[in-house]
Tab-separated table of C-alpha atoms in Angstrom:
chain	number	residue	atom	x	y	z
A	1	MET	CA	-60.667	154.474	244.562
A	2	HIS	CA	-62.214	151.933	245.540
A	3	ILE	CA	-63.989	149.320	242.760
A	4	LEU	CA	-66.769	147.137	243.864
A	5	ILE	CA	-66.943	144.486	241.418
A	6	VAL	CA	-70.421	142.758	241.452
A	7	ASP	CA	-70.716	139.499	239.110
A	8	ASP	CA	-71.720	135.387	239.682
A	9	ARG	CA	-68.854	134.465	237.001
A	10	GLU	CA	-64.960	133.793	238.174
A	11	ASP	CA	-64.213	134.758	234.445
A	12	ASN	CA	-65.301	138.154	234.147
A	13	LEU	CA	-64.198	138.824	237.711
A	14	TYR	CA	-60.367	137.782	236.946
A	15	PHE	CA	-61.409	139.860	234.278
A	16	LEU	CA	-62.201	142.901	236.346
A	17	LYS	CA	-59.498	142.420	239.045
A	18	ALA	CA	-56.346	142.077	236.652
A	19	LEU	CA	-57.673	144.924	234.206
A	20	LEU	CA	-58.126	147.440	236.899
A	21	GLY	CA	-55.967	146.547	240.016
A	22	GLY	CA	-53.470	146.490	236.740
A	23	ASN	CA	-53.927	150.296	236.223
A	24	GLY	CA	-54.049	151.022	240.014
A	25	TYR	CA	-57.302	150.586	241.764
A	26	THR	CA	-58.077	149.010	244.758
A	27	VAL	CA	-60.444	145.844	243.859
A	28	ASN	CA	-63.265	143.973	246.249
A	29	ALA	CA	-66.006	140.925	244.755
A	30	CYS	CA	-69.294	139.885	245.624
A	31	ALA	CA	-71.057	137.399	244.152
A	32	ASN	CA	-74.734	138.883	244.268
A	33	GLY	CA	-76.683	141.838	245.021
A	34	GLU	CA	-77.251	141.018	248.585
A	35	ASP	CA	-73.667	139.785	249.318
A	36	ALA	CA	-72.884	143.779	247.224
A	37	LEU	CA	-75.210	145.610	250.052
A	38	ALA	CA	-73.865	143.797	253.279
A	39	TYR	CA	-70.659	144.902	251.704
A	40	LEU	CA	-71.815	148.397	251.260
A	41	GLN	CA	-72.732	148.309	255.007
A	42	ARG	CA	-68.936	147.490	256.319
A	43	GLU	CA	-66.850	148.681	253.887
A	44	LYS	CA	-66.855	152.710	252.194
A	45	VAL	CA	-67.072	152.092	247.992
A	46	ASP	CA	-66.245	155.196	244.472
A	47	LEU	CA	-68.322	152.671	242.863
A	48	ILE	CA	-69.638	149.832	241.623
A	49	ILE	CA	-69.554	147.919	238.694
A	50	SER	CA	-72.665	145.745	238.610
A	51	ASP	CA	-73.531	142.206	236.171
A	52	ILE	CA	-77.816	142.536	236.030
A	53	LEU	CA	-78.068	138.897	235.200
A	54	MET	CA	-77.583	137.133	238.904
A	55	PRO	CA	-78.949	134.530	241.354
A	56	ILE	CA	-80.625	135.753	244.346
A	57	MET	CA	-80.410	140.017	243.383
A	58	ASP	CA	-80.136	140.828	240.085
A	59	GLY	CA	-78.607	143.781	239.847
A	60	PHE	CA	-81.485	146.274	238.622
A	61	GLN	CA	-82.962	145.447	242.255
A	62	LEU	CA	-79.523	145.944	243.609
A	63	CYS	CA	-78.968	149.238	241.738
A	64	ARG	CA	-82.790	150.670	242.771
A	65	LYS	CA	-81.448	149.411	246.321
A	66	ILE	CA	-78.678	151.540	246.653
A	67	LYS	CA	-80.832	154.433	245.668
A	68	ALA	CA	-83.239	154.436	247.707
A	69	ASP	CA	-80.060	154.309	250.600
A	70	PRO	CA	-79.472	157.556	251.123
A	71	LYS	CA	-76.127	156.626	252.323
A	72	THR	CA	-75.273	154.751	248.998
A	73	ALA	CA	-77.127	157.290	246.737
A	74	ALA	CA	-74.471	158.833	245.571
A	75	ILE	CA	-72.355	155.962	244.985
A	76	PRO	CA	-72.080	156.178	240.557
A	77	VAL	CA	-72.678	152.305	239.373
A	78	ILE	CA	-72.084	150.711	235.931
A	79	PHE	CA	-74.048	148.297	235.014
A	80	TYR	CA	-71.907	145.550	232.668
A	81	THR	CA	-73.805	142.841	231.014
A	82	ALA	CA	-73.544	140.194	228.916
A	83	THR	CA	-77.775	139.090	228.750
A	84	TYR	CA	-79.733	143.016	229.288
A	85	THR	CA	-78.094	143.756	225.616
A	86	GLY	CA	-81.328	146.006	224.359
A	87	THR	CA	-82.252	149.728	224.088
A	88	GLN	CA	-85.177	148.964	226.753
A	89	ASP	CA	-83.502	147.016	228.440
A	90	GLU	CA	-80.348	150.221	229.177
A	91	GLU	CA	-83.286	152.041	229.081
A	92	LEU	CA	-84.647	150.917	231.965
A	93	ALA	CA	-80.878	151.135	233.640
A	94	MET	CA	-81.330	154.269	233.504
A	95	LYS	CA	-84.296	154.567	235.279
A	96	VAL	CA	-82.817	152.816	237.922
A	97	GLY	CA	-79.746	155.127	238.956
A	98	ALA	CA	-77.304	153.414	236.532
A	99	SER	CA	-74.355	155.575	235.237
A	100	ARG	CA	-73.390	154.139	233.052
A	101	PHE	CA	-74.148	150.674	230.323
A	102	VAL	CA	-71.630	148.824	228.942
A	103	VAL	CA	-72.301	145.697	226.356
A	104	LYS	CA	-69.523	142.663	226.901
A	105	PRO	CA	-67.952	142.371	226.210
A	106	CYS	CA	-65.588	144.965	225.615
A	107	GLU	CA	-62.309	146.598	224.981
A	108	PRO	CA	-60.363	147.445	227.837
A	109	GLU	CA	-59.153	150.983	227.166
A	110	LEU	CA	-62.990	151.489	227.099
A	111	MET	CA	-64.117	149.789	231.182
A	112	ILE	CA	-60.850	152.208	231.979
A	113	ARG	CA	-62.410	155.636	229.947
A	114	THR	CA	-65.981	154.389	230.850
A	115	ILE	CA	-64.931	154.297	234.910
A	116	LYS	CA	-62.386	157.842	234.895
A	117	GLU	CA	-65.420	159.797	233.046
A	118	VAL	CA	-67.859	158.512	235.835
A	119	ALA	CA	-65.139	158.966	238.382
A	120	GLN	CA	-64.954	163.012	236.903
A	121	GLU	CA	-68.997	162.910	237.639
A	122	ALA	CA	-68.827	162.458	241.086
A	123	ARG	CA	-66.247	163.936	242.071
A	124	LYS	CA	-68.274	166.967	240.172
A	125	GLY	CA	-71.377	166.128	241.777
A	126	GLU	CA	-73.517	165.507	238.958
A	127	THR	CA	-73.961	161.933	239.452
A	128	ALA	CA	-77.137	162.795	242.275
A	129	LYS	CA	-78.654	164.510	239.145
A	130	ILE	CA	-77.392	162.127	236.648
A	131	ALA	CA	-79.049	159.102	238.382
A	132	GLN	CA	-82.968	159.975	238.980
A	133	PRO	CA	-84.988	157.143	239.431
A	134	ALA	CA	-87.907	157.110	238.263
A	135	SER	CA	-91.177	156.223	239.618
A	136	GLU	CA	-91.342	152.363	242.082
A	137	GLU	CA	-94.654	151.934	239.758
A	138	GLU	CA	-92.662	153.257	236.418
A	139	VAL	CA	-90.010	151.146	237.528
A	140	PHE	CA	-91.735	148.563	238.109
A	141	LYS	CA	-93.289	148.396	234.902
A	142	LEU	CA	-90.018	148.927	233.368
A	143	TYR	CA	-88.423	145.572	234.859
A	144	SER	CA	-91.514	143.139	234.462
A	145	GLU	CA	-91.326	143.982	231.124
A	146	ARG	CA	-87.709	143.140	230.646
A	147	LEU	CA	-88.138	140.116	232.514
A	148	VAL	CA	-91.484	138.448	231.891
A	149	ARG	CA	-89.097	139.029	227.712
A	150	LYS	CA	-86.142	137.635	228.869
A	151	LEU	CA	-88.069	134.802	230.559
A	152	GLU	CA	-89.807	133.980	226.811
A	153	GLN	CA	-86.053	134.025	225.761
A	154	LYS	CA	-84.672	131.928	227.984
A	155	MET	CA	-87.197	129.472	226.598
A	156	LEU	CA	-86.657	129.586	223.573
A	157	GLU	CA	-83.252	129.240	224.236
A	158	LEU	CA	-84.161	126.400	226.040
A	159	GLU	CA	-86.261	124.545	224.118
A	160	LYS	CA	-84.588	125.014	220.837
A	161	GLU	CA	-81.428	123.831	223.294
A	162	VAL	CA	-83.780	121.053	224.064
A	163	ALA	CA	-84.691	120.289	220.586
A	164	ALA	CA	-81.556	120.011	219.643
A	165	ARG	CA	-80.053	117.914	222.198
A	166	GLN	CA	-82.670	115.227	221.303
A	167	GLU	CA	-82.301	115.347	217.548
A	168	ALA	CA	-78.478	114.730	218.957
A	169	GLU	CA	-79.491	111.643	220.621
A	170	LYS	CA	-81.386	110.664	218.188
A	171	VAL	CA	-78.340	110.734	215.703
A	172	LEU	CA	-76.804	109.421	218.851
A	173	ALA	CA	-78.655	106.396	218.799
A	174	SER	CA	-78.334	105.525	215.167
A	175	SER	CA	-75.203	106.119	215.086
A	176	GLU	CA	-75.121	103.534	218.028
A	177	ARG	CA	-77.436	101.308	216.864
A	178	ARG	CA	-75.550	100.827	212.742
A	179	TYR	CA	-71.973	100.145	215.384
A	180	ARG	CA	-73.488	97.478	216.750
A	181	GLN	CA	-75.236	96.015	213.805
A	182	LEU	CA	-71.172	95.974	212.323
A	183	TYR	CA	-70.460	94.496	215.596
A	184	ASN	CA	-72.321	91.444	215.513
A	185	SER	CA	-72.127	91.248	212.059
A	186	ILE	CA	-68.133	90.976	212.294
A	187	ARG	CA	-67.227	87.419	211.035
A	188	ASP	CA	-64.238	87.324	212.954
A	189	ALA	CA	-63.922	87.949	216.824
A	190	ILE	CA	-64.020	91.128	218.372
A	191	LEU	CA	-62.061	91.035	221.810
A	192	VAL	CA	-62.144	94.455	224.222
A	193	THR	CA	-59.584	94.171	226.989
A	194	ASP	CA	-58.959	96.762	229.665
A	195	THR	CA	-54.502	98.391	230.277
A	196	SER	CA	-54.622	94.919	232.282
A	197	ARG	CA	-55.346	92.672	229.618
A	198	HIS	CA	-58.506	91.195	230.976
A	199	ILE	CA	-61.622	90.700	229.016
A	200	THR	CA	-64.366	93.222	229.944
A	201	ASP	CA	-66.203	92.940	226.065
A	202	TRP	CA	-66.513	90.296	223.017
A	203	ASN	CA	-68.932	90.165	220.112
A	204	PRO	CA	-71.361	86.997	219.033
A	205	ALA	CA	-68.693	85.709	216.787
A	206	PHE	CA	-66.146	85.253	219.395
A	207	GLU	CA	-68.687	83.659	221.278
A	208	LYS	CA	-68.990	81.094	218.694
A	209	MET	CA	-65.766	80.417	217.330
A	210	PHE	CA	-63.956	80.517	221.343
A	211	GLY	CA	-67.825	78.556	222.718
A	212	HIS	CA	-67.620	81.195	225.425
A	213	ALA	CA	-71.369	82.057	225.641
A	214	GLY	CA	-73.042	84.680	228.649
A	215	ASN	CA	-70.273	85.910	231.388
A	216	LYS	CA	-68.320	83.415	232.759
A	217	ILE	CA	-65.495	85.350	230.701
A	218	LEU	CA	-66.571	88.448	232.006
A	219	GLY	CA	-62.803	90.437	233.787
A	220	GLN	CA	-60.874	87.434	233.645
A	221	SER	CA	-57.485	87.309	231.744
A	222	THR	CA	-56.934	86.619	227.719
A	223	ARG	CA	-54.678	83.929	228.853
A	224	ILE	CA	-57.272	81.654	229.134
A	225	ILE	CA	-57.891	82.054	224.454
A	226	TYR	CA	-54.562	81.049	224.463
A	227	GLY	CA	-52.962	77.871	223.376
A	228	ALA	CA	-49.017	78.625	225.121
A	229	ASP	CA	-47.936	80.884	227.201
A	230	GLU	CA	-46.074	81.775	224.718
A	231	ASP	CA	-48.903	83.282	222.045
A	232	PHE	CA	-49.586	85.455	225.306
A	233	ASP	CA	-45.911	86.002	226.183
A	234	LYS	CA	-46.020	87.313	222.624
A	235	MET	CA	-49.138	88.516	222.344
A	236	GLY	CA	-47.395	90.835	225.657
A	237	ARG	CA	-44.720	92.024	223.681
A	238	VAL	CA	-46.771	93.078	220.844
A	239	LEU	CA	-48.994	94.898	222.943
A	240	GLU	CA	-46.051	96.882	224.511
A	241	GLY	CA	-44.689	99.197	221.372
A	242	LEU	CA	-47.918	99.790	220.420
A	243	TYR	CA	-49.348	102.925	220.416
A	244	ASP	CA	-51.962	104.326	217.926
A	245	SER	CA	-51.418	102.242	214.984
A	246	GLN	CA	-52.841	97.951	214.276
A	247	SER	CA	-50.552	95.700	214.536
A	248	SER	CA	-48.827	93.271	212.739
A	249	LEU	CA	-51.157	90.316	211.605
A	250	GLN	CA	-49.632	87.283	214.393
A	251	GLN	CA	-50.394	84.129	214.044
A	252	LEU	CA	-50.755	82.308	217.198
A	253	SER	CA	-52.549	79.332	218.737
A	254	PHE	CA	-55.442	79.546	220.406
A	255	LYS	CA	-57.662	77.715	222.704
A	256	ARG	CA	-61.798	77.040	223.196
A	257	GLY	CA	-63.685	76.662	225.733
A	258	ASP	CA	-63.725	73.033	225.710
A	259	GLY	CA	-59.944	72.825	225.551
A	260	SER	CA	-59.211	72.333	221.425
A	261	VAL	CA	-57.063	74.712	220.398
A	262	PHE	CA	-57.265	75.842	216.577
A	263	PRO	CA	-54.843	78.514	214.267
A	264	GLY	CA	-55.621	81.755	214.112
A	265	GLU	CA	-54.482	84.981	212.524
A	266	SER	CA	-54.673	88.415	215.346
A	267	SER	CA	-54.267	92.119	214.946
A	268	VAL	CA	-54.233	94.365	217.714
A	269	PHE	CA	-56.014	98.170	217.950
A	270	CYS	CA	-55.388	100.650	220.738
A	271	LEU	CA	-58.582	102.580	222.465
A	272	ARG	CA	-58.173	105.614	223.318
A	273	SER	CA	-60.790	108.657	225.093
A	274	ASP	CA	-61.358	111.746	223.243
A	275	GLU	CA	-59.005	112.840	225.914
A	276	ASP	CA	-56.363	110.680	224.726
A	277	ALA	CA	-56.300	108.222	227.918
A	278	LEU	CA	-55.753	104.211	226.744
A	279	LEU	CA	-58.717	102.410	227.681
A	280	GLY	CA	-57.734	99.081	226.590
A	281	TYR	CA	-56.914	97.037	223.043
A	282	ILE	CA	-59.242	95.616	220.856
A	283	CYS	CA	-57.796	92.715	219.677
A	284	VAL	CA	-59.316	90.609	215.738
A	285	ILE	CA	-58.811	87.228	215.671
A	286	ARG	CA	-59.472	84.987	212.315
A	287	ASP	CA	-59.555	81.050	212.571
A	288	ILE	CA	-56.937	79.606	209.501
A	289	THR	CA	-57.410	76.311	210.249
A	290	GLU	CA	-59.599	75.799	207.121
A	291	ARG	CA	-57.259	78.938	204.812
A	292	LEU	CA	-54.261	76.320	206.418
A	293	GLU	CA	-56.048	72.667	205.287
A	294	SER	CA	-56.823	74.495	201.565
A	295	GLU	CA	-52.793	75.539	201.735
A	296	LYS	CA	-51.943	72.511	202.666
A	297	GLN	CA	-54.060	70.614	199.893
A	298	ASN	CA	-53.380	73.108	197.531
A	299	ARG	CA	-49.730	72.229	198.011
A	300	MET	CA	-50.513	68.235	197.184
A	301	LEU	CA	-52.048	68.993	194.033
A	302	GLU	CA	-48.962	70.768	193.122
A	303	GLU	CA	-46.511	68.119	194.499
A	304	GLN	CA	-48.777	65.395	191.957
A	305	LEU	CA	-48.603	68.419	189.178
A	306	GLN	CA	-45.054	68.081	189.630
A	307	HIS	CA	-45.236	64.603	189.664
A	308	SER	CA	-47.011	63.917	187.179
A	309	GLN	CA	-44.864	66.577	184.694
A	310	LYS	CA	-41.719	64.658	185.749
A	311	MET	CA	-43.461	61.326	184.828
A	312	GLU	CA	-44.768	63.144	181.447
A	313	SER	CA	-41.286	64.224	180.931
A	314	LEU	CA	-39.179	60.059	181.388
A	315	GLY	CA	-41.876	58.848	178.914
A	316	HIS	CA	-40.700	61.314	176.319
A	317	LEU	CA	-37.597	60.188	176.860
A	318	ALA	CA	-38.025	56.739	176.889
A	319	GLY	CA	-40.435	56.440	173.957
A	320	GLY	CA	-37.333	58.388	172.468
A	321	ILE	CA	-34.840	56.196	173.700
A	322	ALA	CA	-36.883	52.855	173.241
A	323	HIS	CA	-38.008	54.754	169.064
A	324	ASP	CA	-33.885	54.314	168.240
A	325	PHE	CA	-32.545	51.077	171.125
A	326	ASN	CA	-35.675	49.232	168.880
A	327	ASN	CA	-33.364	49.803	165.474
A	328	LEU	CA	-30.344	48.312	167.001
A	329	LEU	CA	-32.390	45.494	167.813
A	330	SER	CA	-33.492	44.365	164.753
A	331	VAL	CA	-30.343	44.608	163.548
A	332	ILE	CA	-29.632	42.046	166.867
A	333	LEU	CA	-31.812	39.937	166.446
A	334	GLY	CA	-31.877	39.131	162.212
A	335	TYR	CA	-28.449	38.564	162.560
A	336	SER	CA	-28.796	36.015	165.943
A	337	GLU	CA	-31.328	34.250	163.325
A	338	ILE	CA	-28.975	33.833	161.073
A	339	MET	CA	-26.560	32.425	162.691
A	340	VAL	CA	-28.831	30.183	164.666
A	341	SER	CA	-30.016	28.759	161.123
A	342	ARG	CA	-26.769	28.826	159.511
A	343	ASN	CA	-25.316	26.212	162.719
A	344	HIS	CA	-25.916	22.707	163.318
A	345	ASN	CA	-28.869	22.689	166.787
A	346	ASP	CA	-24.967	20.780	169.292
A	347	SER	CA	-23.181	23.476	168.486
A	348	LYS	CA	-21.652	25.983	170.892
A	349	GLN	CA	-22.500	28.227	168.092
A	350	HIS	CA	-25.806	27.358	167.411
A	351	ASP	CA	-26.794	28.215	171.966
A	352	PHE	CA	-24.660	31.249	171.346
A	353	ALA	CA	-26.219	32.588	168.851
A	354	ASN	CA	-29.461	31.243	170.614
A	355	GLU	CA	-28.276	33.026	173.390
A	356	ILE	CA	-27.885	36.156	171.518
A	357	TYR	CA	-31.164	35.883	169.843
A	358	GLN	CA	-33.274	34.594	173.109
A	359	ALA	CA	-32.054	37.945	175.175
A	360	GLY	CA	-33.288	40.301	171.422
A	361	LEU	CA	-36.398	38.955	171.765
A	362	ARG	CA	-36.709	39.461	175.825
A	363	ALA	CA	-35.316	43.548	174.674
A	364	ARG	CA	-37.769	44.271	171.847
A	365	GLY	CA	-40.413	43.213	174.545
A	366	LEU	CA	-38.845	45.836	177.277
A	367	THR	CA	-39.320	48.681	173.569
A	368	ARG	CA	-42.173	47.901	173.822
A	369	GLN	CA	-43.385	48.066	176.717
A	370	LEU	CA	-40.961	51.113	177.457
A	371	LEU	CA	-43.023	52.810	174.054
A	372	ALA	CA	-46.258	51.573	175.459
A	373	PHE	CA	-45.123	53.037	178.904
A	374	SER	CA	-44.288	56.424	177.288
A	375	ARG	CA	-47.642	56.535	175.152
A	376	LYS	CA	-49.987	56.738	178.170
A	377	GLN	CA	-51.002	52.598	177.100
A	378	VAL	CA	-52.249	50.511	179.825
A	379	LEU	CA	-50.257	47.668	180.022
A	380	GLU	CA	-51.313	44.119	179.474
A	381	MET	CA	-51.234	41.978	182.125
A	382	ARG	CA	-51.589	38.549	181.626
A	383	HIS	CA	-49.697	35.051	184.729
A	384	LEU	CA	-46.924	34.062	184.350
A	385	ASP	CA	-44.586	31.068	184.801
A	386	VAL	CA	-42.028	32.039	187.776
A	387	ASN	CA	-40.224	29.165	186.734
A	388	THR	CA	-40.561	29.179	183.367
A	389	VAL	CA	-38.204	33.276	183.589
A	390	VAL	CA	-36.070	32.491	185.431
A	391	GLU	CA	-34.815	29.839	183.648
A	392	GLY	CA	-34.791	31.539	180.955
A	393	PHE	CA	-32.477	33.780	182.968
A	394	LYS	CA	-30.671	30.687	184.772
A	395	SER	CA	-27.726	30.719	181.782
A	396	LEU	CA	-27.487	34.597	180.754
A	397	LEU	CA	-26.982	35.360	184.714
A	398	ALA	CA	-24.616	32.179	185.467
A	399	ARG	CA	-22.200	33.778	182.940
A	400	MET	CA	-22.503	36.476	183.869
A	401	ILE	CA	-21.885	36.113	187.994
A	402	GLY	CA	-20.610	33.552	187.940
A	403	GLU	CA	-20.190	29.710	190.565
A	404	ASP	CA	-19.194	32.122	193.408
């Protein structure tokens, strides 16, 4: 059995060819009514399965022309449609001479059963009886009504589609504005590159941070923003291991447009299309000059605090030692003063005792200084005669270090 399929959609043709070919039918196809009429003049066809809504010539017109030609009038026509699906559409199909009216999509078993029924009717000669076209005037009236109705439906669908598209465009424009506001308000520099690390876009914070204005850097390599080749190569190694996740923070040196270098932190994201193809990279850069300076100041303050705490501990230690040492000096000074008073001025015992007494006095002055330090008192500063100080230590030093 030779079946001709008339449909302008490839997916419908593929389905019917596979279904009918698999059931042993010989199948050919045409994309519209005009092609189908030309094919019928060349080839003998046993049955036609046609869509209704097609370009150039629709299914209704095709069926009328087939039934109007004595050579093809006996060929049964099955309408297979997804657009004309109403009761009035089926009524018109029957009036123009169709044998069956099947709505897409349908189960394969239903299509095969319908074909067998129509083929059996054709063999019995019942097709001519069933397909008795109505008068031209009646068909034209019904056809015009259905066509106007379908045009109205299509216009309504089109209006809804246009309204939905306008609403989607409005939402998209609003989303784009919010994205652009966020993009422009971020204080960190944002740099967008292609897969070859050439600059394609940036935000205002990048211009402010790096001093690049206008489109002079558009298309240039990102090498121009790094303070050293080692930093550029280091980021390249990061990108090689990057897929979807954000890279870890990298501390690198960056270079401004005037050549000055500053420390920064950078992280990178992959930029992908809806089909998951890699389009490039988004690099976020933060100037950490102030943070490093603040950390340096904090370290200095911490060191000063530690030094202050150390000096405070030393003060407590010195105060305790001076207090105990002062008690010992009281005994030494007391006994040395008695020895000085009981010996003649010309005797060696008098000189020895006097040296002990003078050393005790100097030691007492030292303990007073230690006590003053431990109590955080301001030391009294006064002018001294250096010669007198040295002379006071002369005899003691002479005995301690000897003549040589």
